[in-house]
């Protein structure tokens, strides 16, 4: 699914609202959960980890803004976006566990894996929140890039051969479109605002831009599954160019972040920030193994 501009999905929806929450008693009711015989289980497992980890890690980053956003309404907005992503992560990590066939559920995959076992892109994990001396404008720039990429990605996944992944994409696509439009409105508001707000959102775009190239760099698992992310680039660029033009922002020169022997987040090679993020995310579960409440 694509839109002519970053705001089109806000109109022509009778049920228009930007956040849908994550509560569900039965995950994806009516969807056939049998593993497709023509998909290698290890590839499906790895790909669901990639998608689920992207959502889980960014949800954790957005949660850092709780009680610290510039206004109360935005506090609620970011919390709801984080909850949407957390709901997607739950569904995808559950499917990863089913594909793996080792009995690990969503909690085990979220809380009991080490850093090198996570497969999220670096864009989701880098620090730019209030606890790291970050900036709200940078958070909006990251959310704009991330959600624009995910809208394009999930639009292609509607035809994915695994019915569960396709159903997650259908559920998440509308959520992500509203996340993107929420971020786009903030980027335009800041970019076309005061000289200081313009400078800060331009700096935010510059901060996240080195991590954009990774979003379109194919991993062997993605190539085997026929979901080459390089095909998403034109759609994402069209959205970002439209927002940057409206916000009077300069598109940065492409300067990809350094990789380790050609490897990055999809290979389990992460930035320094990832270990600290996981320490906070996993602390309670690891401190009280088996606890329920």
Coordinates of C-alpha atoms in Angstrom, one line a residue:
X1 CA 0.0 0.0 0.0
X2 CA 1.3 3.5 -0.9
X3 CA 0.1 7.0 -0.5
X4 CA 0.7 10.1 -2.7
X5 CA 1.8 12.1 0.3
X6 CA 2.5 11.7 4.0
X7 CA -1.0 12.8 5.0
X8 CA -3.3 11.0 2.6
X9 CA -4.0 8.2 5.1
X10 CA -5.6 10.7 7.5
X11 CA -8.6 11.1 5.2
X12 CA -11.3 8.9 3.7
X13 CA -11.4 6.6 6.7
X14 CA -14.7 6.4 8.5
X15 CA -13.0 5.0 11.6
X16 CA -10.1 7.5 11.5
X17 CA -8.0 7.5 14.6
X18 CA -4.3 7.2 14.8
X19 CA -3.7 4.6 17.5
X20 CA -5.5 1.2 17.9
X21 CA -3.9 -0.3 21.0
X22 CA -2.8 -3.8 21.4
X23 CA -5.3 -5.6 23.6
X24 CA -6.4 -9.0 22.3
X25 CA -7.6 -12.2 24.0
X26 CA -7.0 -14.4 20.9
X27 CA -4.2 -13.5 18.6
X28 CA -5.4 -13.2 15.0
X29 CA -8.6 -15.3 15.3
X30 CA -9.5 -17.4 12.3
X31 CA -6.0 -17.3 10.8
X32 CA -4.5 -20.7 9.8
X33 CA -1.5 -21.2 12.0
X34 CA -0.1 -24.3 10.2
X35 CA 3.4 -23.7 9.0
X36 CA 3.5 -23.4 5.2
X37 CA 5.2 -26.4 3.7
X38 CA 7.0 -24.4 1.1
X39 CA 8.7 -22.1 3.6
X40 CA 11.8 -23.2 5.5
X41 CA 11.1 -23.1 9.2
X42 CA 14.5 -21.6 10.0
X43 CA 14.0 -18.8 7.5
X44 CA 10.5 -18.0 8.8
X45 CA 11.8 -18.0 12.4
X46 CA 14.7 -15.6 11.5
X47 CA 12.4 -13.3 9.5
X48 CA 9.8 -13.1 12.3
X49 CA 12.6 -12.3 14.7
X50 CA 13.7 -9.4 12.4
X51 CA 10.2 -8.0 12.2
X52 CA 9.4 -8.6 15.9
X53 CA 12.6 -7.2 17.2
X54 CA 12.2 -4.0 15.1
X55 CA 8.9 -3.4 16.8
X56 CA 9.9 -4.5 20.3
X57 CA 13.1 -2.4 20.5
X58 CA 11.5 0.8 19.1
X59 CA 8.6 0.3 21.5
X60 CA 11.1 0.3 24.4
X61 CA 12.8 3.4 23.1
X62 CA 9.4 5.3 22.7
X63 CA 8.4 4.2 26.3
X64 CA 11.4 6.3 27.5
X65 CA 9.3 9.4 26.8
X66 CA 6.6 8.5 29.3
X67 CA 6.2 11.5 31.6
X68 CA 8.9 13.4 29.6
X69 CA 7.2 14.5 26.4
X70 CA 6.8 18.2 25.7
X71 CA 3.1 18.1 26.4
X72 CA 0.6 15.7 28.1
X73 CA -1.2 14.9 24.8
X74 CA 2.1 13.8 23.3
X75 CA 2.9 11.7 26.3
X76 CA -0.2 9.7 25.6
X77 CA 0.5 9.6 21.9
X78 CA 4.0 8.2 22.2
X79 CA 2.8 5.7 24.8
X80 CA 0.1 4.5 22.4
X81 CA 2.5 4.2 19.5
X82 CA 4.7 2.1 21.7
X83 CA 1.8 -0.1 22.6
X84 CA 0.9 -0.6 18.9
X85 CA 4.5 -1.7 18.2
X86 CA 4.5 -3.9 21.3
X87 CA 1.3 -5.6 20.1
X88 CA 3.0 -6.3 16.7
X89 CA 6.1 -7.6 18.5
X90 CA 4.0 -10.0 20.5
X91 CA 2.3 -11.5 17.5
X92 CA 5.6 -11.8 15.5
X93 CA 7.6 -13.3 18.3
X94 CA 4.9 -15.8 19.0
X95 CA 5.0 -16.8 15.3
X96 CA 8.8 -17.0 15.5
X97 CA 8.5 -19.4 18.4
X98 CA 6.0 -21.6 16.4
X99 CA 8.4 -21.6 13.4
X100 CA 11.3 -22.5 15.6
X101 CA 9.5 -25.4 17.2
X102 CA 11.6 -25.3 20.4
X103 CA 8.8 -24.4 22.8
X104 CA 9.9 -20.7 23.3
X105 CA 7.0 -18.3 23.6
X106 CA 7.0 -14.5 23.1
X107 CA 8.3 -13.9 26.7
X108 CA 11.2 -16.2 26.3
X109 CA 12.2 -14.6 23.0
X110 CA 11.8 -11.1 24.4
X111 CA 13.4 -11.5 27.8
X112 CA 15.8 -14.5 27.6
X113 CA 17.8 -13.8 24.5
X114 CA 21.2 -12.2 24.6
X115 CA 22.2 -9.1 22.6
X116 CA 23.7 -11.1 19.7
X117 CA 20.5 -13.0 19.2
X118 CA 18.4 -9.9 18.5
X119 CA 17.9 -9.1 14.8
X120 CA 16.5 -5.5 14.8
X121 CA 17.9 -2.7 12.7
X122 CA 20.2 -0.1 14.3
X123 CA 17.7 2.7 13.7
X124 CA 15.4 1.2 16.3
X125 CA 18.0 1.0 19.0
X126 CA 20.0 4.2 18.9
X127 CA 19.7 6.5 21.8
X128 CA 17.8 9.8 21.2
X129 CA 15.4 9.8 24.1
X130 CA 15.3 12.1 27.2
X131 CA 17.3 9.8 29.5
X132 CA 20.3 10.0 27.1
X133 CA 20.3 13.7 26.6
X134 CA 18.4 13.2 23.4
X135 CA 15.9 15.4 21.7
X136 CA 12.1 15.2 20.9
X137 CA 12.8 16.4 17.3
X138 CA 15.2 13.5 16.8
X139 CA 12.7 11.1 18.1
X140 CA 10.1 12.4 15.6
X141 CA 12.7 12.2 12.8
X142 CA 13.4 8.6 13.7
X143 CA 9.7 7.7 13.9
X144 CA 9.1 9.3 10.5
X145 CA 11.8 7.3 8.8
X146 CA 11.0 4.0 10.7
X147 CA 7.3 4.1 10.1
X148 CA 7.6 5.2 6.5
X149 CA 9.8 2.2 5.9
X150 CA 7.5 -0.1 7.8
X151 CA 4.4 1.1 5.9
X152 CA 6.2 0.1 2.7
X153 CA 7.4 -3.2 4.1
X154 CA 4.1 -4.3 5.6
X155 CA 2.3 -3.3 2.4
X156 CA 4.4 -5.9 0.5
X157 CA 3.9 -8.5 3.3
X158 CA 0.1 -8.5 2.7
X159 CA 0.9 -11.2 0.0
X160 CA 3.5 -13.0 2.1
X161 CA 3.1 -16.8 1.9
X162 CA 2.8 -17.3 5.6
X163 CA -0.8 -16.4 6.5
X164 CA 0.2 -15.3 10.1
X165 CA 2.8 -12.8 8.9
X166 CA 0.3 -11.5 6.3
X167 CA -2.3 -11.1 8.9
X168 CA 0.1 -9.2 11.2
X169 CA 0.9 -7.0 8.3
X170 CA -2.8 -6.3 7.6
X171 CA -3.4 -5.5 11.3
X172 CA -0.3 -3.4 11.7
X173 CA -0.4 -1.4 8.4
X174 CA -3.1 1.0 9.5
X175 CA -1.4 1.5 12.8
X176 CA 1.9 2.3 11.1
X177 CA 0.3 4.7 8.7
X178 CA -1.0 6.7 11.6
X179 CA 2.4 6.6 13.3
X180 CA 4.0 7.9 10.2
X181 CA 1.5 10.7 9.8
X182 CA 1.8 11.7 13.4
X183 CA 5.6 12.0 13.0
X184 CA 5.3 13.8 9.7
X185 CA 3.0 16.4 11.2
X186 CA 5.5 17.0 14.0
X187 CA 8.5 17.2 11.6
X188 CA 6.6 19.8 9.5
X189 CA 5.5 21.7 12.6
X190 CA 9.1 21.9 13.9
X191 CA 10.8 22.4 10.5
X192 CA 8.6 25.2 9.5
X193 CA 8.5 26.7 13.0
X194 CA 11.0 28.8 14.8
X195 CA 14.7 29.0 13.9
X196 CA 15.5 26.9 16.9
X197 CA 12.9 24.2 16.2
X198 CA 14.0 24.1 12.5
X199 CA 17.7 23.7 13.6
X200 CA 16.8 20.9 16.0
X201 CA 14.7 18.8 13.6
X202 CA 17.4 19.2 10.9
X203 CA 19.9 18.0 13.4
X204 CA 17.6 15.1 14.2
X205 CA 17.4 14.1 10.6
X206 CA 21.2 14.3 10.4
X207 CA 21.4 12.1 13.5
X208 CA 19.3 9.2 12.1
X209 CA 20.3 9.4 8.5
X210 CA 23.4 7.2 8.7
X211 CA 21.1 4.3 9.8
X212 CA 18.8 4.6 6.8
X213 CA 20.9 2.6 4.3
X214 CA 20.6 -0.5 6.6
X215 CA 16.9 -0.5 6.1
X216 CA 17.3 -1.3 2.4
X217 CA 20.2 -3.7 2.6
X218 CA 19.1 -7.2 2.0
X219 CA 19.9 -10.1 4.4
X220 CA 20.3 -13.6 2.9
X221 CA 17.1 -14.7 4.7
X222 CA 15.1 -11.9 3.1
X223 CA 16.4 -12.8 -0.3
X224 CA 15.5 -16.4 0.1
X225 CA 12.0 -15.4 1.2
X226 CA 11.6 -13.0 -1.8
X227 CA 11.3 -9.8 0.4
X228 CA 14.3 -7.8 -0.8
X229 CA 14.0 -4.5 1.1
X230 CA 15.9 -2.6 -1.6
X231 CA 12.6 -2.5 -3.6
X232 CA 11.0 -0.4 -0.8
X233 CA 13.4 2.5 -1.3
X234 CA 11.5 4.5 -4.0
X235 CA 8.3 4.5 -2.0
X236 CA 10.0 5.6 1.2
X237 CA 12.0 8.2 -0.5
X238 CA 8.8 9.7 -2.0
X239 CA 7.3 10.1 1.4
X240 CA 10.4 11.5 3.0
X241 CA 11.0 14.0 0.2
X242 CA 7.4 15.2 0.5
X243 CA 7.7 15.8 4.2
X244 CA 11.2 17.4 4.0
X245 CA 9.9 19.8 1.4
X246 CA 6.9 20.8 3.5
X247 CA 9.2 21.1 6.6
X248 CA 11.9 23.1 4.6
X249 CA 14.4 20.5 5.6
X250 CA 17.6 19.5 3.7
X251 CA 17.9 15.9 2.7
X252 CA 21.3 14.7 4.2
X253 CA 24.0 13.3 2.1
X254 CA 24.2 9.4 2.4
X255 CA 26.8 8.5 5.0
X256 CA 26.1 4.9 6.1
X257 CA 27.0 4.0 9.6
X258 CA 30.0 1.7 10.1
X259 CA 29.4 -2.0 10.0
X260 CA 31.5 -4.8 11.5
X261 CA 32.9 -7.0 8.8
X262 CA 29.9 -6.1 6.7
X263 CA 27.4 -7.1 9.4
X264 CA 24.8 -5.0 11.3
X265 CA 21.6 -5.5 13.3
X266 CA 20.1 -8.2 11.1
X267 CA 23.2 -10.3 11.9
X268 CA 23.1 -9.6 15.6
X269 CA 25.8 -7.0 15.5
X270 CA 24.5 -3.9 17.4
X271 CA 25.5 -0.5 18.6
X272 CA 26.8 0.1 22.1
X273 CA 23.3 1.4 23.1
X274 CA 21.7 -2.0 22.6
X275 CA 23.2 -3.7 25.7
X276 CA 21.9 -0.9 28.0
X277 CA 18.5 -1.1 26.4
X278 CA 18.2 -4.8 27.0
X279 CA 19.4 -4.5 30.5
X280 CA 16.4 -2.3 31.3
X281 CA 14.0 -4.3 29.2
X282 CA 14.9 -7.7 30.6
X283 CA 15.8 -6.8 34.2
X284 CA 12.6 -7.7 36.0
X285 CA 12.0 -11.0 34.1
X286 CA 15.6 -12.1 34.7
X287 CA 15.6 -11.1 38.3
X288 CA 12.4 -13.0 39.1
X289 CA 12.4 -16.0 36.8
X290 CA 9.0 -17.7 36.5
X291 CA 7.2 -14.9 38.4
X292 CA 3.6 -14.2 37.5
X293 CA 1.2 -11.4 38.5

